[in-house]
mmCIF file of C-alpha atoms and ligand atoms in Angstrom:
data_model
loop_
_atom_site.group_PDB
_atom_site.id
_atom_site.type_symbol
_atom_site.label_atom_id
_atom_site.label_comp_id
_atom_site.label_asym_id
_atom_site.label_seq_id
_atom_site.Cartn_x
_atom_site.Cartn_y
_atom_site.Cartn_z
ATOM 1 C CA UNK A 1 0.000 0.000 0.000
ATOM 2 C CA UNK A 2 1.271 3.456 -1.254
ATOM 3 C CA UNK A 3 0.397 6.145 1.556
ATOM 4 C CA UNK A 4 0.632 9.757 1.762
ATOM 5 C CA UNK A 5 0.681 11.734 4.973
ATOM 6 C CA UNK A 6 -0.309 15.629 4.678
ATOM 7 C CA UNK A 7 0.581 18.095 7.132
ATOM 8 C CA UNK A 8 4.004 15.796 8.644
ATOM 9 C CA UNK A 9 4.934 18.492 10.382
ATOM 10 C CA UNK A 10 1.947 18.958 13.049
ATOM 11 C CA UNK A 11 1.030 16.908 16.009
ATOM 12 C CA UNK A 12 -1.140 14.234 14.192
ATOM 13 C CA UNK A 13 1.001 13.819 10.947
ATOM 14 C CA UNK A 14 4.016 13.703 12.937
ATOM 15 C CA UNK A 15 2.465 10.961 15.345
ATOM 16 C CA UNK A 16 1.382 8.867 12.191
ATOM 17 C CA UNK A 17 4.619 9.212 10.428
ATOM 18 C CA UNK A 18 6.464 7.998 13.281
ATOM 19 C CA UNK A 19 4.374 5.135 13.565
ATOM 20 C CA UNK A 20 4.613 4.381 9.875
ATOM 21 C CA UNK A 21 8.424 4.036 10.459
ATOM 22 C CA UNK A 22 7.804 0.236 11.528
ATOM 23 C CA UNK A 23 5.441 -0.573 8.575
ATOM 24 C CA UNK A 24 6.407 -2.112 5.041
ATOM 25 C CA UNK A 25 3.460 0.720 3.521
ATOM 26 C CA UNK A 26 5.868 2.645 1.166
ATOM 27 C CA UNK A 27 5.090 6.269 2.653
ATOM 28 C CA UNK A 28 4.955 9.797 0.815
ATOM 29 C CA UNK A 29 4.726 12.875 3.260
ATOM 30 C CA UNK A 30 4.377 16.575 2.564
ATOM 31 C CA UNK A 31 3.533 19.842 4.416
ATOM 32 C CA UNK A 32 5.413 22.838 3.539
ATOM 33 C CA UNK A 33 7.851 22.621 6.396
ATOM 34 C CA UNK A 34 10.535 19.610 6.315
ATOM 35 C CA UNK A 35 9.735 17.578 9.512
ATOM 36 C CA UNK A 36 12.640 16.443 11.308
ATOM 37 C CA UNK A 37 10.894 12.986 11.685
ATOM 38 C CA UNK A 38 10.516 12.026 8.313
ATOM 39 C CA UNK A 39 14.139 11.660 7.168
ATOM 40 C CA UNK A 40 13.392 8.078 5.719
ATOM 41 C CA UNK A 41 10.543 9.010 3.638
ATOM 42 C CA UNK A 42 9.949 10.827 0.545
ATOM 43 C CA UNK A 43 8.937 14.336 1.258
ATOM 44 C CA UNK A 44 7.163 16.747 -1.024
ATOM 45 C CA UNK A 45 6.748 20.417 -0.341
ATOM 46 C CA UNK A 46 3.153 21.642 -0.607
ATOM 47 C CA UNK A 47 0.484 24.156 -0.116
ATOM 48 C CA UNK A 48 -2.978 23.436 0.350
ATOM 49 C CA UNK A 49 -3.964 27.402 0.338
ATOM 50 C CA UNK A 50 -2.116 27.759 -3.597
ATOM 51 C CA UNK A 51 -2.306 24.328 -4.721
ATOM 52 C CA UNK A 52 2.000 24.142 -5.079
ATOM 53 C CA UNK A 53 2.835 20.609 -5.108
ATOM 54 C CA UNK A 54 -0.266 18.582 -4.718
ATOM 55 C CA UNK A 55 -0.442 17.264 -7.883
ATOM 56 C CA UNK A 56 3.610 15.688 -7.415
ATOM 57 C CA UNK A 57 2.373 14.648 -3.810
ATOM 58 C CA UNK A 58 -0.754 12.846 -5.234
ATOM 59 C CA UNK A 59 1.091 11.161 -7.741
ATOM 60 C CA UNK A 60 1.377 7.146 -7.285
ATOM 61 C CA UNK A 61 -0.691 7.427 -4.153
ATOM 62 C CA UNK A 62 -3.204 4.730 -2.240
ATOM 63 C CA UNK A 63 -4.315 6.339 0.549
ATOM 64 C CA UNK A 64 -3.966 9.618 2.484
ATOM 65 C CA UNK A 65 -4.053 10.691 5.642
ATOM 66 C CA UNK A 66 -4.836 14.214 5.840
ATOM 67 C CA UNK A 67 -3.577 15.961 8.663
ATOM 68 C CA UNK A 68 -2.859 19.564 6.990
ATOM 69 C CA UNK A 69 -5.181 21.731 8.593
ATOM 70 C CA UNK A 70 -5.077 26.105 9.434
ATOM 71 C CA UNK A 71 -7.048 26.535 12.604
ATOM 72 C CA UNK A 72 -5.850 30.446 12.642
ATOM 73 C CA UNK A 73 -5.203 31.227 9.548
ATOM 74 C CA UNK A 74 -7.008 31.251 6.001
ATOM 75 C CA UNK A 75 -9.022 28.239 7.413
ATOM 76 C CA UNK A 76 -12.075 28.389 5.220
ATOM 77 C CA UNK A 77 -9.412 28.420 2.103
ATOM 78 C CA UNK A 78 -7.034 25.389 3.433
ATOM 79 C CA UNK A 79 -9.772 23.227 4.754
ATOM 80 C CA UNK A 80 -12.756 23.385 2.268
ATOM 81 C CA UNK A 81 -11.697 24.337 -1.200
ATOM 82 C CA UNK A 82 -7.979 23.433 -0.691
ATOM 83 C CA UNK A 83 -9.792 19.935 0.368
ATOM 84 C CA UNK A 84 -11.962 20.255 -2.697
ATOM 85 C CA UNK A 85 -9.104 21.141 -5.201
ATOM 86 C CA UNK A 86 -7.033 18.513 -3.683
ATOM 87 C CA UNK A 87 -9.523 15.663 -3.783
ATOM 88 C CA UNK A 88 -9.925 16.634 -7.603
ATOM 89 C CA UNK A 89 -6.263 15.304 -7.907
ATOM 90 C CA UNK A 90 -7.078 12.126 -6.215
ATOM 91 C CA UNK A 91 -9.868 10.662 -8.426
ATOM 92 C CA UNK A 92 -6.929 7.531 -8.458
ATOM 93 C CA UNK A 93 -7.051 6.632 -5.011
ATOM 94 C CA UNK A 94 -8.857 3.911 -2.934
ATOM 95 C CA UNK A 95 -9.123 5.200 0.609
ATOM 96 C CA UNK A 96 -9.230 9.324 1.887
ATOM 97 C CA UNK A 97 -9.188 9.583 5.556
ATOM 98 C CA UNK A 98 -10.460 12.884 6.940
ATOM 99 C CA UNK A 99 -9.448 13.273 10.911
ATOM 100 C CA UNK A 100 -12.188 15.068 11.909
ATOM 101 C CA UNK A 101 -13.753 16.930 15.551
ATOM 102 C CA UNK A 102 -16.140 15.332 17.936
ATOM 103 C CA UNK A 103 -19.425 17.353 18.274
ATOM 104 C CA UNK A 104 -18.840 20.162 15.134
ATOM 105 C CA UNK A 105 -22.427 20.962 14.116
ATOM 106 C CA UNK A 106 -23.328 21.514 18.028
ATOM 107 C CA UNK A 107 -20.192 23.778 19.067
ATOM 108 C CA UNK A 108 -20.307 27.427 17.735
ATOM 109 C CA UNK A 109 -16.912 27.922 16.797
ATOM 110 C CA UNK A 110 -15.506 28.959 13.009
ATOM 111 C CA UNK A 111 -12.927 26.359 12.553
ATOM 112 C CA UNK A 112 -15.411 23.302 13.675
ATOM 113 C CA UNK A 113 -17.937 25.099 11.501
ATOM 114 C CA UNK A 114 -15.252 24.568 8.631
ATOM 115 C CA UNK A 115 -14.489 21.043 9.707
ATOM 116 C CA UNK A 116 -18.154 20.529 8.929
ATOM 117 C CA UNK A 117 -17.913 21.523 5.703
ATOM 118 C CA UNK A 118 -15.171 19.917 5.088
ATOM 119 C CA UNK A 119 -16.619 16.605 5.851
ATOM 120 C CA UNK A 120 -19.530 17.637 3.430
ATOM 121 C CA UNK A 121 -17.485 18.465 0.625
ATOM 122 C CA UNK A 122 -15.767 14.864 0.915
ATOM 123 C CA UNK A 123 -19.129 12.929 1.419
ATOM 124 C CA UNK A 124 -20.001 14.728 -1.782
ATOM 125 C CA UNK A 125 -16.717 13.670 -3.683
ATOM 126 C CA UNK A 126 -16.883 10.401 -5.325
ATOM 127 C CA UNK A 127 -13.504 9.681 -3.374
ATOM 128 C CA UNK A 128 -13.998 6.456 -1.181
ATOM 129 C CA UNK A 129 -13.160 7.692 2.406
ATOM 130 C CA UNK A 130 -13.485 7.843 6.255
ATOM 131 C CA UNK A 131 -14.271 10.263 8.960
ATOM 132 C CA UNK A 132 -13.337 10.154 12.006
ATOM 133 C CA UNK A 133 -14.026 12.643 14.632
ATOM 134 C CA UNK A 134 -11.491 12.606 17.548
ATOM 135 C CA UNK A 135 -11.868 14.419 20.844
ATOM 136 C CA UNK A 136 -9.142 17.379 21.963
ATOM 137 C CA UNK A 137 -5.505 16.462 21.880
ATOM 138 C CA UNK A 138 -4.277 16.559 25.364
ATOM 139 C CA UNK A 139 -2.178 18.761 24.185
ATOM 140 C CA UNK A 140 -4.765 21.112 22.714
ATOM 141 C CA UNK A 141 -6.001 21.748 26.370
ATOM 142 C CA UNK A 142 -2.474 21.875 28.005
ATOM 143 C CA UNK A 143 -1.662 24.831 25.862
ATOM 144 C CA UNK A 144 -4.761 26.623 25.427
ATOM 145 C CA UNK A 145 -6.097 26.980 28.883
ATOM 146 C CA UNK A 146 -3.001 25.571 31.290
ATOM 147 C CA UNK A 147 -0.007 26.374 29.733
ATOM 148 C CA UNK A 148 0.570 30.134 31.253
ATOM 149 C CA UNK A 149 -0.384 31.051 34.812
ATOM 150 C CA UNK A 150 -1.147 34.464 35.405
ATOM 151 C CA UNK A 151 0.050 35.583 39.220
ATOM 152 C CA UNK A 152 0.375 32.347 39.927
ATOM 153 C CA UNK A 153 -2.882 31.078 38.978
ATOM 154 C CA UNK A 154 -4.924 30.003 36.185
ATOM 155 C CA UNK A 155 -7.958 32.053 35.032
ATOM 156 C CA UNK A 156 -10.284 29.462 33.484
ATOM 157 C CA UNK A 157 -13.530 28.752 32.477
ATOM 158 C CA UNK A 158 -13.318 26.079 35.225
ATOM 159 C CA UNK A 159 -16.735 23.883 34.442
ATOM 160 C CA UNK A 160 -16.330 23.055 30.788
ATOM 161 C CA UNK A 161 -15.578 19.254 30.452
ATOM 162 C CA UNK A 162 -13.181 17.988 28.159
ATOM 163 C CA UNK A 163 -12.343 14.216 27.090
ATOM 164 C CA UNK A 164 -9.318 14.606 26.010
ATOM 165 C CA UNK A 165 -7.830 11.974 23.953
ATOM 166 C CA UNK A 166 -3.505 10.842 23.005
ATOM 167 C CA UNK A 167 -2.291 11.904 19.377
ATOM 168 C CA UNK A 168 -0.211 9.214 19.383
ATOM 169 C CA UNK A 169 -3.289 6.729 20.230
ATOM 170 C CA UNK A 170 -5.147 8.525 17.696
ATOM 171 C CA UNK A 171 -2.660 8.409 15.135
ATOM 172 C CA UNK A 172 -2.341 4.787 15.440
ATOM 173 C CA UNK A 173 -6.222 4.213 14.608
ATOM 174 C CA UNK A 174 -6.149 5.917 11.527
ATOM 175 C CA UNK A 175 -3.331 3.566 10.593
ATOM 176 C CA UNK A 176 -5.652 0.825 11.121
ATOM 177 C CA UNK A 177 -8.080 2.501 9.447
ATOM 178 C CA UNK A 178 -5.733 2.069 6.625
ATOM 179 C CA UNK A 179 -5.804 -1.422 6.160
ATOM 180 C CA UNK A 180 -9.608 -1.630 7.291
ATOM 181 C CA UNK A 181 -10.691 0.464 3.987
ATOM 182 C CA UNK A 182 -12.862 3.271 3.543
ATOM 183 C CA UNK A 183 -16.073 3.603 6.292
ATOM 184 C CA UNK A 184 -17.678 6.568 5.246
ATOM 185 C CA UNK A 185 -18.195 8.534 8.467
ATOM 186 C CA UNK A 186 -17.050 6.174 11.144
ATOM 187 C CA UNK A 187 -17.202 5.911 15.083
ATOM 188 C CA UNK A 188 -15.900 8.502 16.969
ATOM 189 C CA UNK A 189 -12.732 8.502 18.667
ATOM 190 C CA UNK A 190 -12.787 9.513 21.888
ATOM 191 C CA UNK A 191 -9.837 9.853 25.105
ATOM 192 C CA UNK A 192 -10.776 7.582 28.359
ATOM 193 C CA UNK A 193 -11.925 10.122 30.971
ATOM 194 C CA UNK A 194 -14.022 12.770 31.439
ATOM 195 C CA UNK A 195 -12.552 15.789 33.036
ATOM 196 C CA UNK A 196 -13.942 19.570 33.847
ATOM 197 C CA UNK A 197 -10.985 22.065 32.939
ATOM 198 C CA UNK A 198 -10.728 22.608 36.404
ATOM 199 C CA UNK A 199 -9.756 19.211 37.380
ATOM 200 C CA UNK A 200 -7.143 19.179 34.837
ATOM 201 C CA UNK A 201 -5.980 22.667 35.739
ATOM 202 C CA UNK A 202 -5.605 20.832 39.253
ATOM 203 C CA UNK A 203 -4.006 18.270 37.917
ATOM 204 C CA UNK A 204 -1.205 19.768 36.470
ATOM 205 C CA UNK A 205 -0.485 21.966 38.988
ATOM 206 C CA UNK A 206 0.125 18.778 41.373
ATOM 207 C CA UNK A 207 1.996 16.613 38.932
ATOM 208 C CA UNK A 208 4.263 19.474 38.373
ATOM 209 C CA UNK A 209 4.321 20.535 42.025
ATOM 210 C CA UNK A 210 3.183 24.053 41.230
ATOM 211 C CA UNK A 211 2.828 27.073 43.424
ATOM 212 C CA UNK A 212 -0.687 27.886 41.313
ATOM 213 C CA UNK A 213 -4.821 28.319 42.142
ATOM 214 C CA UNK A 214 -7.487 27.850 39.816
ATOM 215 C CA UNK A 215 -9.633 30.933 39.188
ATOM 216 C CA UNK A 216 -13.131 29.636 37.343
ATOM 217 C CA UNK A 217 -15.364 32.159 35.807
ATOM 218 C CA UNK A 218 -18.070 31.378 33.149
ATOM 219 C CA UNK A 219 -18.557 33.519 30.197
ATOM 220 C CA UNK A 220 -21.979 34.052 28.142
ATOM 221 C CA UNK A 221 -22.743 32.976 25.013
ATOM 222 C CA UNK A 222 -23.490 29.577 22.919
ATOM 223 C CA UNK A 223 -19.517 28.349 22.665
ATOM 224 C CA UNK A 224 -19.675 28.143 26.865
ATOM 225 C CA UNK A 225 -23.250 26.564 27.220
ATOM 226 C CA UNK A 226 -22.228 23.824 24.644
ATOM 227 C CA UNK A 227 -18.625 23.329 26.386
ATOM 228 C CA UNK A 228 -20.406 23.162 29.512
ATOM 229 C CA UNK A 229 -22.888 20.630 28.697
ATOM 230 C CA UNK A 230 -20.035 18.252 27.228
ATOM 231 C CA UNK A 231 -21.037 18.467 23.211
ATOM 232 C CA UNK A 232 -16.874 17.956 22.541
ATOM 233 C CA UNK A 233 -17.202 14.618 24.505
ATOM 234 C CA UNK A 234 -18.521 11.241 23.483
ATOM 235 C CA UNK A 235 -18.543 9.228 26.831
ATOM 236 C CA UNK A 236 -19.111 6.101 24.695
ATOM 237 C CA UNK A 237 -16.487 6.017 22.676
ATOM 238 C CA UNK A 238 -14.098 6.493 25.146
ATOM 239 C CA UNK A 239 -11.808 3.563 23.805
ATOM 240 C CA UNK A 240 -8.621 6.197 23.813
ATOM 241 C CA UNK A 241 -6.059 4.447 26.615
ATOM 242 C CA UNK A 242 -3.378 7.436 27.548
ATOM 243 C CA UNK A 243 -4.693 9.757 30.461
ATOM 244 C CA UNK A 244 -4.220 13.060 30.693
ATOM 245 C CA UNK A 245 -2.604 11.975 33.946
ATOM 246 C CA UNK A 246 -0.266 9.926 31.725
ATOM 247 C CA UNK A 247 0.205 12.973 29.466
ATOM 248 C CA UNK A 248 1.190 15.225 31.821
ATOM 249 C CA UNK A 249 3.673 12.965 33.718
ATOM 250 C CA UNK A 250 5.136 11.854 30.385
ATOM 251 C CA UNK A 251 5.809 15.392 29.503
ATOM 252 C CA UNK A 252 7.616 15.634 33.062
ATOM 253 C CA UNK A 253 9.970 12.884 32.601
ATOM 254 C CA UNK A 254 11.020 14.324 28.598
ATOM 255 C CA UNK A 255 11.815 18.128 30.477
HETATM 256 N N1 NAP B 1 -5.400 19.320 17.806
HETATM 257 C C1 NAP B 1 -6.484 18.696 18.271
HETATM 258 O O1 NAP B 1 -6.826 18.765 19.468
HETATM 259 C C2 NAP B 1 -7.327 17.849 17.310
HETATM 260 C C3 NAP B 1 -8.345 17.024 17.831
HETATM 261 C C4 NAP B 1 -9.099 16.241 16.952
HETATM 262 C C5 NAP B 1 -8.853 16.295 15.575
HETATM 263 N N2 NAP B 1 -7.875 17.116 15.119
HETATM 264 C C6 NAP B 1 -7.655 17.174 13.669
HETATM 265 O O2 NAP B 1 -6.412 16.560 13.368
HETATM 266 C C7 NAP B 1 -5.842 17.188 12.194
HETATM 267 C C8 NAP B 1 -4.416 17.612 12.508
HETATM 268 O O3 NAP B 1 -4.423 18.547 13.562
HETATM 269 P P1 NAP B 1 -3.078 18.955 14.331
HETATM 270 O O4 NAP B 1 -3.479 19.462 15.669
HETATM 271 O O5 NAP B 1 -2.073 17.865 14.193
HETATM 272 O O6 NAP B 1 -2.633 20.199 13.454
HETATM 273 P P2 NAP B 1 -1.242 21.007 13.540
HETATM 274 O O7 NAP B 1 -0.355 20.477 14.601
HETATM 275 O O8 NAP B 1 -1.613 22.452 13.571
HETATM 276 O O9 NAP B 1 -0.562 20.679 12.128
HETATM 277 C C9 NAP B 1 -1.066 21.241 10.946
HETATM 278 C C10 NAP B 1 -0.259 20.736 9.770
HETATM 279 O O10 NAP B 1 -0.808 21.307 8.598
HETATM 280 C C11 NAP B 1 0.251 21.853 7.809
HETATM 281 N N3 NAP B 1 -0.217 23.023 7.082
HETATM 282 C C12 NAP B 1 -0.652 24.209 7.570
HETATM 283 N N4 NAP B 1 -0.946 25.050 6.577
HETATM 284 C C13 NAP B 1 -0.690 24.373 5.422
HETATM 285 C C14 NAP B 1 -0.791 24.706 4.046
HETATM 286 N N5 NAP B 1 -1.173 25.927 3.630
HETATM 287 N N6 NAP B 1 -0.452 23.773 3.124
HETATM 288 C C15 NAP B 1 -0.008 22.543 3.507
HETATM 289 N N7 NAP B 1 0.107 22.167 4.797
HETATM 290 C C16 NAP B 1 -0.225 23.081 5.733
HETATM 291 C C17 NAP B 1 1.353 22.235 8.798
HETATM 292 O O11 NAP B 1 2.630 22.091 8.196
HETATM 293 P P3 NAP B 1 3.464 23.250 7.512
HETATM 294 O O12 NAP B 1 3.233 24.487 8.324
HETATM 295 O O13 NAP B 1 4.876 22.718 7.562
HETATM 296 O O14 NAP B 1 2.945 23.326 6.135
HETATM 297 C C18 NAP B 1 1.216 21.117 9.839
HETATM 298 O O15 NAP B 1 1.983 20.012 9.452
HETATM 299 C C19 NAP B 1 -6.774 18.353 11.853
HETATM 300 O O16 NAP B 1 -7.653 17.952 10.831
HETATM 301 C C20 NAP B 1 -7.543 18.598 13.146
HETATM 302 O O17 NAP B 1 -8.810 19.163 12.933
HETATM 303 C C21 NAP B 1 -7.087 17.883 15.936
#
C-alpha cells in the first residue's frame, strides 16, 4: 500500500509518520515545512492554500491521511476548497481519511464550523473515504487553557468538560483505518476520561508541584453553554487508553 501523509509536520502527521516508520506501507509525506521525523521518507513540499505541489504529492498514491489543517489562519481556504481542489487530484485513489472533531455541528466555533464543511465536501466527492471525529488532543487543552499562569494562577472557564484523547493513540487508529478500507463517516474517537478544565488545571499543577490556584469564571454565550454541557465529549467512545494523567507525567519525565 502506497500512503501519503499531509501536514508531517503537526502533532497528528508527525504521530502517524512515526508510527509508519515500523510498517512495510511505502510512505509519501508533505507539508510545507521539512519535519525532522521524516528523514526516511519521501517528502514533497506543498500548499494546500495555492495548490504548489499537490499534484507531485498525489502522484502514485493509495491512501492519504490528511492531517494539513489552518485553525488560525485562512481556514475556510485550506480546509474546504484546498480539500476540494485537492480531492480533484485524487480521483486515483482507494481510501481518503479525513481526521475530523467530535461534536462540530453543536459547538459554535468557526474552525469546527469549517471542519463541517469539510466533511460535506468529501461525502459529496466520489472519493472512497473515512471520517473520524477525535476528541481534543491533550495537548490542545495543556496549551490553550493551562499552559501560562497568570500571578500564579490560572484564570479558566473552570466547568467546561473535556475528554481529552492521546495523538499518538489517535494516530495509530487511523493507521488501522488504513488497512480496514474506507467507512464513510465512522465511530468517533474519543480519550478515556471525562474531566472539567478545572480538574485538569488541578491536575497539572500537582503533577508538576506548582505554586498555582485555579480561578473559574463562566462567560456568556453559545460556545460556553455547549462546552459546559459536554457536546466535545462522546462518553461512549471512550476507547482512547493514555490519560491526561499519563500525558502530563510523560511530559515531566522528557523536560
Ligand atoms: N489538535 C487537536 O486537538 C485535534 C483534535 C481532533 C482532531 N484534530 C484534527 O487533526 C488534524 C491535525 O491537527 P493537528 O493538531 O495535528 O494540526 P497542527 O499540529 O496544527 O498541524 C497542521 C499541519 O498542517 C500543515 N499546514 C498548515 N498550513 C498548510 C498549508 N497551507 N499547506 C499545507 N500544509 C499546511 C502544517 O505544516 P506546515 O506548516 O509545515 O505546512 C502542519 O503540518 C486536523 O484535521 C484537526 O482538525 C485535531
Amino acid at each position: 500500500m502506497r500512503i501519503l501523509v499531509t501536514g508531517s509536520t503537526g502533532q497528528l502527521g508527525s504521530a502517524v509518520v512515526n508510527l509508519l516508520k515500523d510498517s512495510d506501507c511505502s510512505v509519501k509525506i508533505t507539508s510545507r515545512r521539512r519535519p525532522k521525523c521524516g528523514e526516511n521518507f519521501d517528502w514533497i513540499y506543498s500548499d494546500m492554500l495555492t495548490g504548489q505541489g499537490l499534484e507531485e504529492a498525489a502522484k502514485d498514491i493509495d491512501v492519504v491521511i490528511h492531517a494539513a489543517t489552518s485553525p488560525m489562519k485562512k481556514t475556510k481556504e485550506i480546509e474546504v476548497l484546498g480539500l476540494s481542489k485537492f480531492l480533484s487530484k485524487l480521483t486515483h485513489i482507494k481510501h481518503f481519511i479525513y481526521p475530523s472533531i467530535v461534536g462540530i455541528e453543536d459547538i459554535p466555533f468557526k474552525y469546527y464550523k469549517y471542519k463541517y464543511e469539510a466533511e460535506e465536501v468529501l461525502k459529496q466527492s466520489f472519493i472512497p473515504y473515512t471520517v473520524v471525529r477525535a476528541t481534543q488532543f491533550h495537548s490542545f487543552v495543556d496549551s490553550l487553557f493551562l499552559s501560562k499562569p497568570v500571578f500564579k494562577g490560572y484564570f479558566i472557564p473552570g466547568n467546561i468538560k473535556f475528554q481529552t484523547v492521546d495523538v499518538g493513540d489517535f494516530a495509530n487508529h487511523l493507521i488501522k483505518l488504513t488497512d480496514k478500507g474506507p467507512q464513510g463517516k465512522t465511530d468517533e474517537f474519543a480519550g478515556p476520561k471525562i474531566m472539567t478544565l478545572r480538574e485538569m488545571a488541578d491536575l497539572k499543577i500537582r503533577i508538576n508541584n506548582q505554586p498555582n490556584r485555579v480561578y473559574s469564571f463562566s462567560f456568556p454565550g453559545r460556545l460556553y453553554k455547549a462546552l459546559l454541557k459536554g457536546k466535545n465529549t462522546n462518553p461512549i467512545q471512550n476507547v482512547g487508553t493514555v490519560t491526561f494523567e499519563d500525558y502530563l507525567r510523560k511530559k515531566m519525565t522528557e523536560r
